[in-house]
Coordinates of C-alpha atoms in Angstrom, one line a residue:
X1 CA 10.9 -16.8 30.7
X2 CA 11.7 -18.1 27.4
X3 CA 8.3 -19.5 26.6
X4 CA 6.9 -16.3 27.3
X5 CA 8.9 -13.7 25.3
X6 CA 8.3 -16.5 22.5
X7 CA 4.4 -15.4 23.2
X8 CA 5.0 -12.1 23.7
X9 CA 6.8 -12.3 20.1
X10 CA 3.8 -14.0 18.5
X11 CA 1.4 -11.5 19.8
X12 CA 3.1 -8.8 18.8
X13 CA 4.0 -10.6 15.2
X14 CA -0.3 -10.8 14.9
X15 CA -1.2 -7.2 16.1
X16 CA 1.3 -5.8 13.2
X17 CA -0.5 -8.2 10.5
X18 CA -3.7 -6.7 12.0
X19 CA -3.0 -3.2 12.4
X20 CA -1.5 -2.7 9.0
X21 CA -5.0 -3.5 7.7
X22 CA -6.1 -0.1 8.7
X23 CA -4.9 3.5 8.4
X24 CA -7.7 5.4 10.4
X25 CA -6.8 4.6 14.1
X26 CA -3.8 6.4 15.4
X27 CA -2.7 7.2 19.2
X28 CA -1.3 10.9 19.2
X29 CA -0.7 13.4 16.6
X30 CA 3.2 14.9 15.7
X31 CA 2.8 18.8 14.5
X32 CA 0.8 17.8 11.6
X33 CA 1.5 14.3 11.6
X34 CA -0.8 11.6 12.9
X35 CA 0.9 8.6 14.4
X36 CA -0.5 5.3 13.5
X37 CA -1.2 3.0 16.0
X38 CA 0.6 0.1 13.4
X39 CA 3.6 2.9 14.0
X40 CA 3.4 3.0 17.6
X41 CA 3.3 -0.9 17.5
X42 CA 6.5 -1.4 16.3
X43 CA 7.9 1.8 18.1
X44 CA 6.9 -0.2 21.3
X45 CA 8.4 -3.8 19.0
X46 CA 11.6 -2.3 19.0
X47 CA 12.2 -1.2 22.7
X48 CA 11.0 -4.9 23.2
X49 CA 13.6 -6.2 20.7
X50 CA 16.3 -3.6 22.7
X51 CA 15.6 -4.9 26.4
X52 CA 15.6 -8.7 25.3
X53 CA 17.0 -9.4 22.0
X54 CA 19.5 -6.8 20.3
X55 CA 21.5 -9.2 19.0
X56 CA 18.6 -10.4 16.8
X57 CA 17.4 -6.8 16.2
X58 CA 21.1 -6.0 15.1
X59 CA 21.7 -8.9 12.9
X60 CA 18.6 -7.7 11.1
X61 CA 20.4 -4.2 10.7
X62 CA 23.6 -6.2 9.4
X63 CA 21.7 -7.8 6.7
X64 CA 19.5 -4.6 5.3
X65 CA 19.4 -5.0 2.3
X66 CA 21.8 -2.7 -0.1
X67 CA 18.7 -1.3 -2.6
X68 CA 16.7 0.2 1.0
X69 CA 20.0 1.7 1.6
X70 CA 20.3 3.8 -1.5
X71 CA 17.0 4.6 -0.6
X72 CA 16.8 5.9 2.4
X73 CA 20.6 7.9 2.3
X74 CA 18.9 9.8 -0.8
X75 CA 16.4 10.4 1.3
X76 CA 18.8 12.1 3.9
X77 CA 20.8 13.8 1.4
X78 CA 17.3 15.4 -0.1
X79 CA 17.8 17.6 3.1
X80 CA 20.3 19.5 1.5
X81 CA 17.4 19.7 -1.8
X82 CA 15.6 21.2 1.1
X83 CA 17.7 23.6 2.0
X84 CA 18.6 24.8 -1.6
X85 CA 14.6 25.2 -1.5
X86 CA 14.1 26.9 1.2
X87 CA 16.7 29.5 0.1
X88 CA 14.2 31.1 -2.4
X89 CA 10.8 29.7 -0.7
X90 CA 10.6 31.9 2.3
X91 CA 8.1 30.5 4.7
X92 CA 9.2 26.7 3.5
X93 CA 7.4 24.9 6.9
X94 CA 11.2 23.1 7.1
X95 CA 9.3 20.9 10.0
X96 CA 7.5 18.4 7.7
X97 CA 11.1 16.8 6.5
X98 CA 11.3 16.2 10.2
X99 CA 8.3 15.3 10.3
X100 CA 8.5 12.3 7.4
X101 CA 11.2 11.2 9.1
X102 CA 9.5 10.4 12.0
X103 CA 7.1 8.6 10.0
X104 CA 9.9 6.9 8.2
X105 CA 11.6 5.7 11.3
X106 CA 8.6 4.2 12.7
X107 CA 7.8 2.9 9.4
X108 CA 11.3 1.1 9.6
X109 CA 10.3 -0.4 13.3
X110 CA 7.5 -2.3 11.5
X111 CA 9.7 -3.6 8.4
X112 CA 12.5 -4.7 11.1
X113 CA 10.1 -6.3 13.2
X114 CA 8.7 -7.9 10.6
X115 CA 12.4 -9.5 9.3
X116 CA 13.1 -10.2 13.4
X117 CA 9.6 -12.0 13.8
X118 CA 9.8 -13.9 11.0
X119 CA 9.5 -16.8 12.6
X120 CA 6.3 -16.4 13.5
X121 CA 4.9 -14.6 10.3
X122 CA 2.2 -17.3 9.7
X123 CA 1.0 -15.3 13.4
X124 CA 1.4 -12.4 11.0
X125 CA -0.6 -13.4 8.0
X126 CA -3.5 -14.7 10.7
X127 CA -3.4 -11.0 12.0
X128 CA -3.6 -9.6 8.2
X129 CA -6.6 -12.3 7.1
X130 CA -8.4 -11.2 10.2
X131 CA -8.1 -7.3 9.5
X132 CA -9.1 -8.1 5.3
X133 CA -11.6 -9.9 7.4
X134 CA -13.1 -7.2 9.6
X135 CA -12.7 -4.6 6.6
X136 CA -14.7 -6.7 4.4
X137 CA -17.6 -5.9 7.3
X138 CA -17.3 -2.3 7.7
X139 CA -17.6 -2.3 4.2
X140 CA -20.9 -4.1 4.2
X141 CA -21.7 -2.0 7.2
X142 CA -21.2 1.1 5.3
X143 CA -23.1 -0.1 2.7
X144 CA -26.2 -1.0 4.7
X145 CA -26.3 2.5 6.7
X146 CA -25.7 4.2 3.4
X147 CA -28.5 2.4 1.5
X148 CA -31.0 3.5 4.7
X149 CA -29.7 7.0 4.4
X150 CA -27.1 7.4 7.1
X151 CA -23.6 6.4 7.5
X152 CA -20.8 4.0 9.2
X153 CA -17.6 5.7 9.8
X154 CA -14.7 6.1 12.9
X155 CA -14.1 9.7 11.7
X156 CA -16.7 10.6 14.7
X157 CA -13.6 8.6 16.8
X158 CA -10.8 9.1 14.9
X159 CA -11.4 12.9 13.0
X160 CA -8.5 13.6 10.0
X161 CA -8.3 15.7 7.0
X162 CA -9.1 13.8 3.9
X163 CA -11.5 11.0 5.6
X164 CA -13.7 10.3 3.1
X165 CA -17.5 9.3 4.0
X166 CA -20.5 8.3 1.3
X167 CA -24.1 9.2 2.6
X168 CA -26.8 9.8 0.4
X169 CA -27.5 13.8 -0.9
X170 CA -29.9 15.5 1.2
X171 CA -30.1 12.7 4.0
X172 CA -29.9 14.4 7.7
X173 CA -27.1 12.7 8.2
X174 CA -24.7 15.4 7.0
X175 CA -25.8 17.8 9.8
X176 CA -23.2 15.2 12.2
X177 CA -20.8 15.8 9.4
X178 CA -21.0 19.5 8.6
X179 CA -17.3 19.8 9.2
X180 CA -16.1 18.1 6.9
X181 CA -18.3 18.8 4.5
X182 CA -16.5 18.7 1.5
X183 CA -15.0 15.3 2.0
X184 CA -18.5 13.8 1.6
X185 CA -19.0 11.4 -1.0
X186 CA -22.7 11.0 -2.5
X187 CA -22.5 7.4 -3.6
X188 CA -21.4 4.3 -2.2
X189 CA -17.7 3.7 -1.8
X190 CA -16.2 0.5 0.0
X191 CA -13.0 1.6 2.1
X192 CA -13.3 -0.1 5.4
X193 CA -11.2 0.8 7.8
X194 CA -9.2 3.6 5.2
X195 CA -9.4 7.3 5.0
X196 CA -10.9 6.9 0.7
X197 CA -11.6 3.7 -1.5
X198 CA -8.4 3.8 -3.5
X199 CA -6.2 3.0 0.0
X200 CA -8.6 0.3 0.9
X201 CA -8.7 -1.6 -2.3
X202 CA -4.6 -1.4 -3.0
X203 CA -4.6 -3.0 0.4
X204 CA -7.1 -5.6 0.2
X205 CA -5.3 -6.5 -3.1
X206 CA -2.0 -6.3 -1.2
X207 CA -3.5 -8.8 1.7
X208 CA -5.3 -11.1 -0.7
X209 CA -1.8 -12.4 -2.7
X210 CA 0.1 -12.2 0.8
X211 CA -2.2 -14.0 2.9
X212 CA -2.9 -16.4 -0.4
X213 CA 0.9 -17.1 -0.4
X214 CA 1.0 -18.4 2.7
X215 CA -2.2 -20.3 3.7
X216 CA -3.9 -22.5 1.6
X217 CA -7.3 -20.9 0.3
X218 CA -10.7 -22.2 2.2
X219 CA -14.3 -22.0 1.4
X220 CA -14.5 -18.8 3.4
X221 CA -11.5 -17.2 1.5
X222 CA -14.0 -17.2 -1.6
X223 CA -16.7 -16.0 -0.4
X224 CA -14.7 -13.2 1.4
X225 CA -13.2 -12.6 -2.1
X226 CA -16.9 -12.7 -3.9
X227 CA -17.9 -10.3 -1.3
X228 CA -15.3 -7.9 -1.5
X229 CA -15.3 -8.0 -5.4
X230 CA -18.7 -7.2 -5.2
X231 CA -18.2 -4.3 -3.1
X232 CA -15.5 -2.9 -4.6
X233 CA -17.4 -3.2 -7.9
X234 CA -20.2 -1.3 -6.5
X235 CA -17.7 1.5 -5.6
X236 CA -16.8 2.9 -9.3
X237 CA -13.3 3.0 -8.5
X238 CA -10.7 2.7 -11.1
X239 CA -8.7 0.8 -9.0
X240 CA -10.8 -2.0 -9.9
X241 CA -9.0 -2.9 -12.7
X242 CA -5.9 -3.3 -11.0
X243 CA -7.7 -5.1 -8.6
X244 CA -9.1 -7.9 -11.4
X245 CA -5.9 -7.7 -12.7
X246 CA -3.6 -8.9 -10.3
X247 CA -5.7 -11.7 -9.2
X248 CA -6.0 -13.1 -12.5
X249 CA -2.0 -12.6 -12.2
X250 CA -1.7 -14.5 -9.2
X251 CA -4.4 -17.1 -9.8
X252 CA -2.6 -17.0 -13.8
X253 CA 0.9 -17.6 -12.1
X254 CA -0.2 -20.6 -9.3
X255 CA -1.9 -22.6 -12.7
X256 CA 0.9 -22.3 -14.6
X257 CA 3.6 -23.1 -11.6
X258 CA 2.1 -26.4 -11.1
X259 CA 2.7 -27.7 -14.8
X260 CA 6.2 -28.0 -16.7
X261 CA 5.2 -25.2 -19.1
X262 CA 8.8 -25.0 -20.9
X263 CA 9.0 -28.9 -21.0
X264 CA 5.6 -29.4 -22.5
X265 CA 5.5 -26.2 -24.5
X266 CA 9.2 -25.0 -25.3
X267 CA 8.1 -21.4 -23.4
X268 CA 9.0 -20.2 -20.1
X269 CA 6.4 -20.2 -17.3
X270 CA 7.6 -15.7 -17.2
X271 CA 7.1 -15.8 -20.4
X272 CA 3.9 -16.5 -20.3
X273 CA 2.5 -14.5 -16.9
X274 CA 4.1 -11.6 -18.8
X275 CA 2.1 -12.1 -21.7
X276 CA -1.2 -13.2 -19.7
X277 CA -0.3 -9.7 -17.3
X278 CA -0.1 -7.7 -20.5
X279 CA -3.1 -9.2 -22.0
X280 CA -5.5 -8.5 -19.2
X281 CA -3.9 -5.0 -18.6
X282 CA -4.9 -4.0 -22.3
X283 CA -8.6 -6.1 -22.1
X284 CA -9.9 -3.8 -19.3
X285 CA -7.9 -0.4 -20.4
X286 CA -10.8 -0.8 -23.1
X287 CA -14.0 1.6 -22.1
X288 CA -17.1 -0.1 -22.1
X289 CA -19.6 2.2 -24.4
X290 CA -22.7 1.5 -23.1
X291 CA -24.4 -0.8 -19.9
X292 CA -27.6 -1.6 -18.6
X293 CA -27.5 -4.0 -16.2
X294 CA -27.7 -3.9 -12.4
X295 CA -26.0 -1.9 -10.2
X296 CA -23.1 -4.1 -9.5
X297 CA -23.1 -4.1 -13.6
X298 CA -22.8 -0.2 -13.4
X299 CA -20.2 0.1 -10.4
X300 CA -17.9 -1.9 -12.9
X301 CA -18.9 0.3 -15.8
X302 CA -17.7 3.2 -14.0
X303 CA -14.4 1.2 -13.3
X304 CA -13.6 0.9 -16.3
X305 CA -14.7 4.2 -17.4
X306 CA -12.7 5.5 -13.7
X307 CA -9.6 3.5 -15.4
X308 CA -9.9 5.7 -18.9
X309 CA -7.5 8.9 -18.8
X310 CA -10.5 10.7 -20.7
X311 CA -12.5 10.6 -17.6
X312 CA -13.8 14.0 -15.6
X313 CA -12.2 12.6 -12.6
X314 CA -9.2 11.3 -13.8
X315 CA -8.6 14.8 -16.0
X316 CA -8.4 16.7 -12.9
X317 CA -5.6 14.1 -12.0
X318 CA -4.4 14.7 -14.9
X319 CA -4.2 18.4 -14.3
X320 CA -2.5 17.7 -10.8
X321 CA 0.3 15.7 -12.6
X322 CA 1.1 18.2 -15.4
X323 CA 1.3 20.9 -12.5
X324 CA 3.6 18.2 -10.4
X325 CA 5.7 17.7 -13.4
X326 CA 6.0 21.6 -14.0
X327 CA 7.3 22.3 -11.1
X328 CA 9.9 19.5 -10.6
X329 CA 11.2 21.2 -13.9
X330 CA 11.7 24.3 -11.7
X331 CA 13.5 22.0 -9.0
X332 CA 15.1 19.5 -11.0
X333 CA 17.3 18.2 -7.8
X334 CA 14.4 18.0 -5.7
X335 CA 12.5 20.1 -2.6
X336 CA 12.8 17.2 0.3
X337 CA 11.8 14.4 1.2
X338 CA 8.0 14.7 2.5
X339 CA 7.8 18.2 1.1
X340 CA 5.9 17.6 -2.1
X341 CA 2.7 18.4 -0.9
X342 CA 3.7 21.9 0.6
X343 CA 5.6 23.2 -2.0
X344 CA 3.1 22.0 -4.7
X345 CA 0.2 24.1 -2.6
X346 CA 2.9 26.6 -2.9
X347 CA 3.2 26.7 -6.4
X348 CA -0.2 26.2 -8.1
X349 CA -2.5 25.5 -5.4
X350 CA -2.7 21.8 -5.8
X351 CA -1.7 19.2 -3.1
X352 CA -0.5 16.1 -4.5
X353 CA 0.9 14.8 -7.7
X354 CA -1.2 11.5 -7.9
X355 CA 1.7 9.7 -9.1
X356 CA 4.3 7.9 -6.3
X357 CA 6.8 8.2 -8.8
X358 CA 6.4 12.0 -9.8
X359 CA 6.6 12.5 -6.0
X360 CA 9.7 10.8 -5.5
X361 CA 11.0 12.8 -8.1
X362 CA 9.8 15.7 -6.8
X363 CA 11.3 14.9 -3.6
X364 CA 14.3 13.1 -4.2
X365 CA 15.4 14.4 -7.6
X366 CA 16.6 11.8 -10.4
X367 CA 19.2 10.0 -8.3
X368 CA 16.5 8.9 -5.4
X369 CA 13.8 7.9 -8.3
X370 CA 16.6 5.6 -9.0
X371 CA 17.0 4.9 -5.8
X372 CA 13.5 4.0 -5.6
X373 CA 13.3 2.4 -8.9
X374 CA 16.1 0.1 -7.5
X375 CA 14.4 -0.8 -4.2
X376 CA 11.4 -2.4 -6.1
X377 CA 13.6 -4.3 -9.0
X378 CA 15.7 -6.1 -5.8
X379 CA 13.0 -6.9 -3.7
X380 CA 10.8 -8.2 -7.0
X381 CA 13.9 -10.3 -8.5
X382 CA 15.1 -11.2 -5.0
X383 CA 11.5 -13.3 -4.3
X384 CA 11.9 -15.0 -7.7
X385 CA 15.4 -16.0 -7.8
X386 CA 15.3 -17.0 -4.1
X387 CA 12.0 -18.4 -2.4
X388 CA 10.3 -21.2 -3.1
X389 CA 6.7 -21.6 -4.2
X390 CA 4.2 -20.9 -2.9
X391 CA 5.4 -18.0 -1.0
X392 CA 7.4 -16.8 -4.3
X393 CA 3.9 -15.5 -5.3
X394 CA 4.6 -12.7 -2.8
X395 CA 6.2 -11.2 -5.6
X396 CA 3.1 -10.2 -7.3
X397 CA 1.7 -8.4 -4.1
X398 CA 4.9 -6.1 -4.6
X399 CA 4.2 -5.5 -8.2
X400 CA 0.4 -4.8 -7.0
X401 CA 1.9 -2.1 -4.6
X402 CA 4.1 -0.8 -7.1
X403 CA 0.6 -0.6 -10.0
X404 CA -1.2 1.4 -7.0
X405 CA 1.4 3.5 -6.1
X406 CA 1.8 4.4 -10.0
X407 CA -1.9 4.8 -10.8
X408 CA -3.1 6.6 -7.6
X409 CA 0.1 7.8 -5.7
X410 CA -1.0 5.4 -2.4
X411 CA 3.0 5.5 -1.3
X412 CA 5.0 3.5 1.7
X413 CA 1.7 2.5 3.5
X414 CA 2.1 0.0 6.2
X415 CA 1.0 -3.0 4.2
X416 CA 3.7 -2.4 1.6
X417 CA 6.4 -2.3 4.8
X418 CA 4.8 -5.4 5.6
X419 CA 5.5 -6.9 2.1
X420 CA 9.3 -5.7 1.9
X421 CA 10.2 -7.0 5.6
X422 CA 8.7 -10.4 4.0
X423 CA 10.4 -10.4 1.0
X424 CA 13.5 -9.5 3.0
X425 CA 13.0 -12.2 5.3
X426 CA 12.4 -14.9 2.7
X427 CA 15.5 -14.2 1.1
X428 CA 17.6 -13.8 4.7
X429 CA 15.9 -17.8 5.0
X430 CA 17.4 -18.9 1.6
X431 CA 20.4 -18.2 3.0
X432 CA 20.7 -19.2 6.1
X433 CA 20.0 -22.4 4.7
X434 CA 22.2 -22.1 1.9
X435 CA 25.2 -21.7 4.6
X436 CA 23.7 -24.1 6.8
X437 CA 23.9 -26.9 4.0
X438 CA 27.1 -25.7 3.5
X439 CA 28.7 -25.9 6.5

């Protein structure tokens, strides 16, 4: 019986790496909420964890970390932000705080079952290599069906508001499509198994540095990473220089960890990430002016160009953040957690702010932006100081999360739970040896 809740507990530890990888396929739908089938995973992880180990489920609670604590009781003390809103928004739909929550709670499921499991997170990492793995080929899949004039998708099985498909203008395809008309997209943009090409390319980023971190790279990890550069090059997404970016971090970080920079150069090895970071953040804020090469050549033109705050598309994000910022002014304490997109259609007839932080703020006022602010310096600081390399490079997937929630607003998605429950579970490790060793 032993062996096999040990299996059952590797299993399960693979399908969460695997099913974070995704944010498409969900099993039911809450109001207006769809639930994930990564959610319902670890809903069903916890019961599991109830009937045969609470006492490792509890000593998980125990040792939550103080920072996600601040964090989540501003997040129930935004209710009464709520409330204070609703007072002088009639018609406030009150249910979708109840309905984050939800979210939240199963979101938690998958971050404590990823602390519980961690002994078998190299199980994990397999799961999360395998679904960067199938992503990569839906992406070439959608590029092939695109490039004949149809399309790949699983909105025909899995239908949701803001699923985003490219086909060609004009091409018959759209007639299958016609209700979703205006989420079409009439150029090529990678996103696998995600609703748009922003989500898929913060977590391909996310999966490369954690999977990278753990398992030593293969021929097969490069050419997975040529292709997938490729593709998301092709896509003209201004997420592509984040996504250059932090590999050159990572790959930056590993060369310099290996030598005694401070003893052969009189710097610190942070020093110099910091600088080589900065450096490569300001190199590709530059806008190309002009390029006429192929169109891989031209996907990363329009990068660059994507990645310019001058840009068409980026004004209108623009527009969206000064509107976000105007009305936190009029709710300096905050509207509720999960109610930034409602009361922002209420207010100027826009729906998001673009901008993780401004919507924290929106929601959660100044003192859960702190909160928030908080969460990520712990977690960041916590890998650093306390796990050894090479898994310390796990640290840079957090900052990645952090860059993508900042640039495009991409929020708690399941690969960023994934990445805080391993962060927490390094440091819980650290010191379990620390006592051990002690004792």
């Amino acid at each position: 019986m032993i062996v096999r809740k040990s299996r059952i507990k590797q299993i399960i530890s693979y399908l969460i790496g695997l099913l974070a990888v995704q944010n498409v396929i969900y099993v039911f739908k809450i109001s207006n909420t769809y639930i994930n089938i990564e959610l319902f995973l670890g809903f069903i992880s916890i019961v599991f964890l109830m009937m045969f180990d609470r006492k490792a489920l509890f000593e998980a609670l125990r040792k939550t970390d103080k920072s996600l604590k601040w964090y989540l009781l501003s997040i129930v003390l935004s209710f009464l932000f709520l409330i204070n809103y609703a007072m002088f928004n009639q018609g406030t739909r009150i249910i979708s705080f109840f309905n984050g929550l939800i979210s939240l709670l199963l979101s938690l499921s998958v971050y404590y079952s990823v602390i519980v499991y961690r002994r078998y997170r190299l199980s994990m990492v397999k799961g999360l290599w395998h679904g960067l793995i199938i992503n990569t080929i839906v992406s070439v899949l959608q590029l092939v069906m695109f490039n004949i004039g149809s399309y790949f998708s699983l909105y025909d099985w899995f239908p949701e508001e803001f699923y985003y498909v490219s086909i060609k203008w004009g091409m018959p395809g759209t007639v299958h499509l016609s209700d979703i008309q205006e989420w079409l997209i009439y150029s090529y943009r990678a996103s696998g198994l995600y609703l748009e090409c922003s989500y898929f390319v913060a977590s391909m980023t996310c999966v490369l540095i954690i999977c990278w971190s753990y398992r030593k790279a293969k021929i097969v990890d490069y050419f997975l990473l040529l292709v997938l550069t490729i593709l998301i090059s092709m896509s003209g997404s201004g997420n592509f220089v984040i996504y250059v970016a932090i590999l050159l971090m990572y790959f930056s970080y590993t060369f310099i960890s290996k030598i005694n920079i401070k003893r052969n150069f009189g710097i610190s090895k942070y020093s110099v990430f910091i600088i080589v970071g900065a450096l490569l953040v300001i190199a590709f804020a530059i806008k190309e002016k002009y390029i006429d090469l192929t169109e891989i050549i031209s996907g990363i033109e329009e990068s660059v160009i994507g990645a310019n705050i001058s840009d068409e598309g980026n004004n209108e994000r623009l527009t969206f953040m000064i509107a976000a910022f105007h009305f936190y002014l009029t709710y300096p304490i905050g509207v509720g957690y999960n109610m930034a997109s409602n009361a922002l259609r209420a207010y100027s007839s826009t729906y998001a702010a673009f901008n993780y932080f401004l919507t924290v703020l929106i929601e959660l006022g100044p003192i859960g932006l702190l909160a928030y602010l908080n969460l990520w310096q712990k977690n960041i600081t916590g890998v650093i100081k306390n796990v050894e390399l090479p898994r310390r490079a796990i640290f840079i997937g957090l900052l990645a999360a952090i860059f993508f929630q900042f640039a495009n607003g991409t929020g708690f998605t399941h690969i960023v739970w994934v990445l805080l429950g391993l962060s927490q579970a390094e440091r819980i490790d650290k010191k379990d040896r620390v006592v051990g060793t002690q004792e």
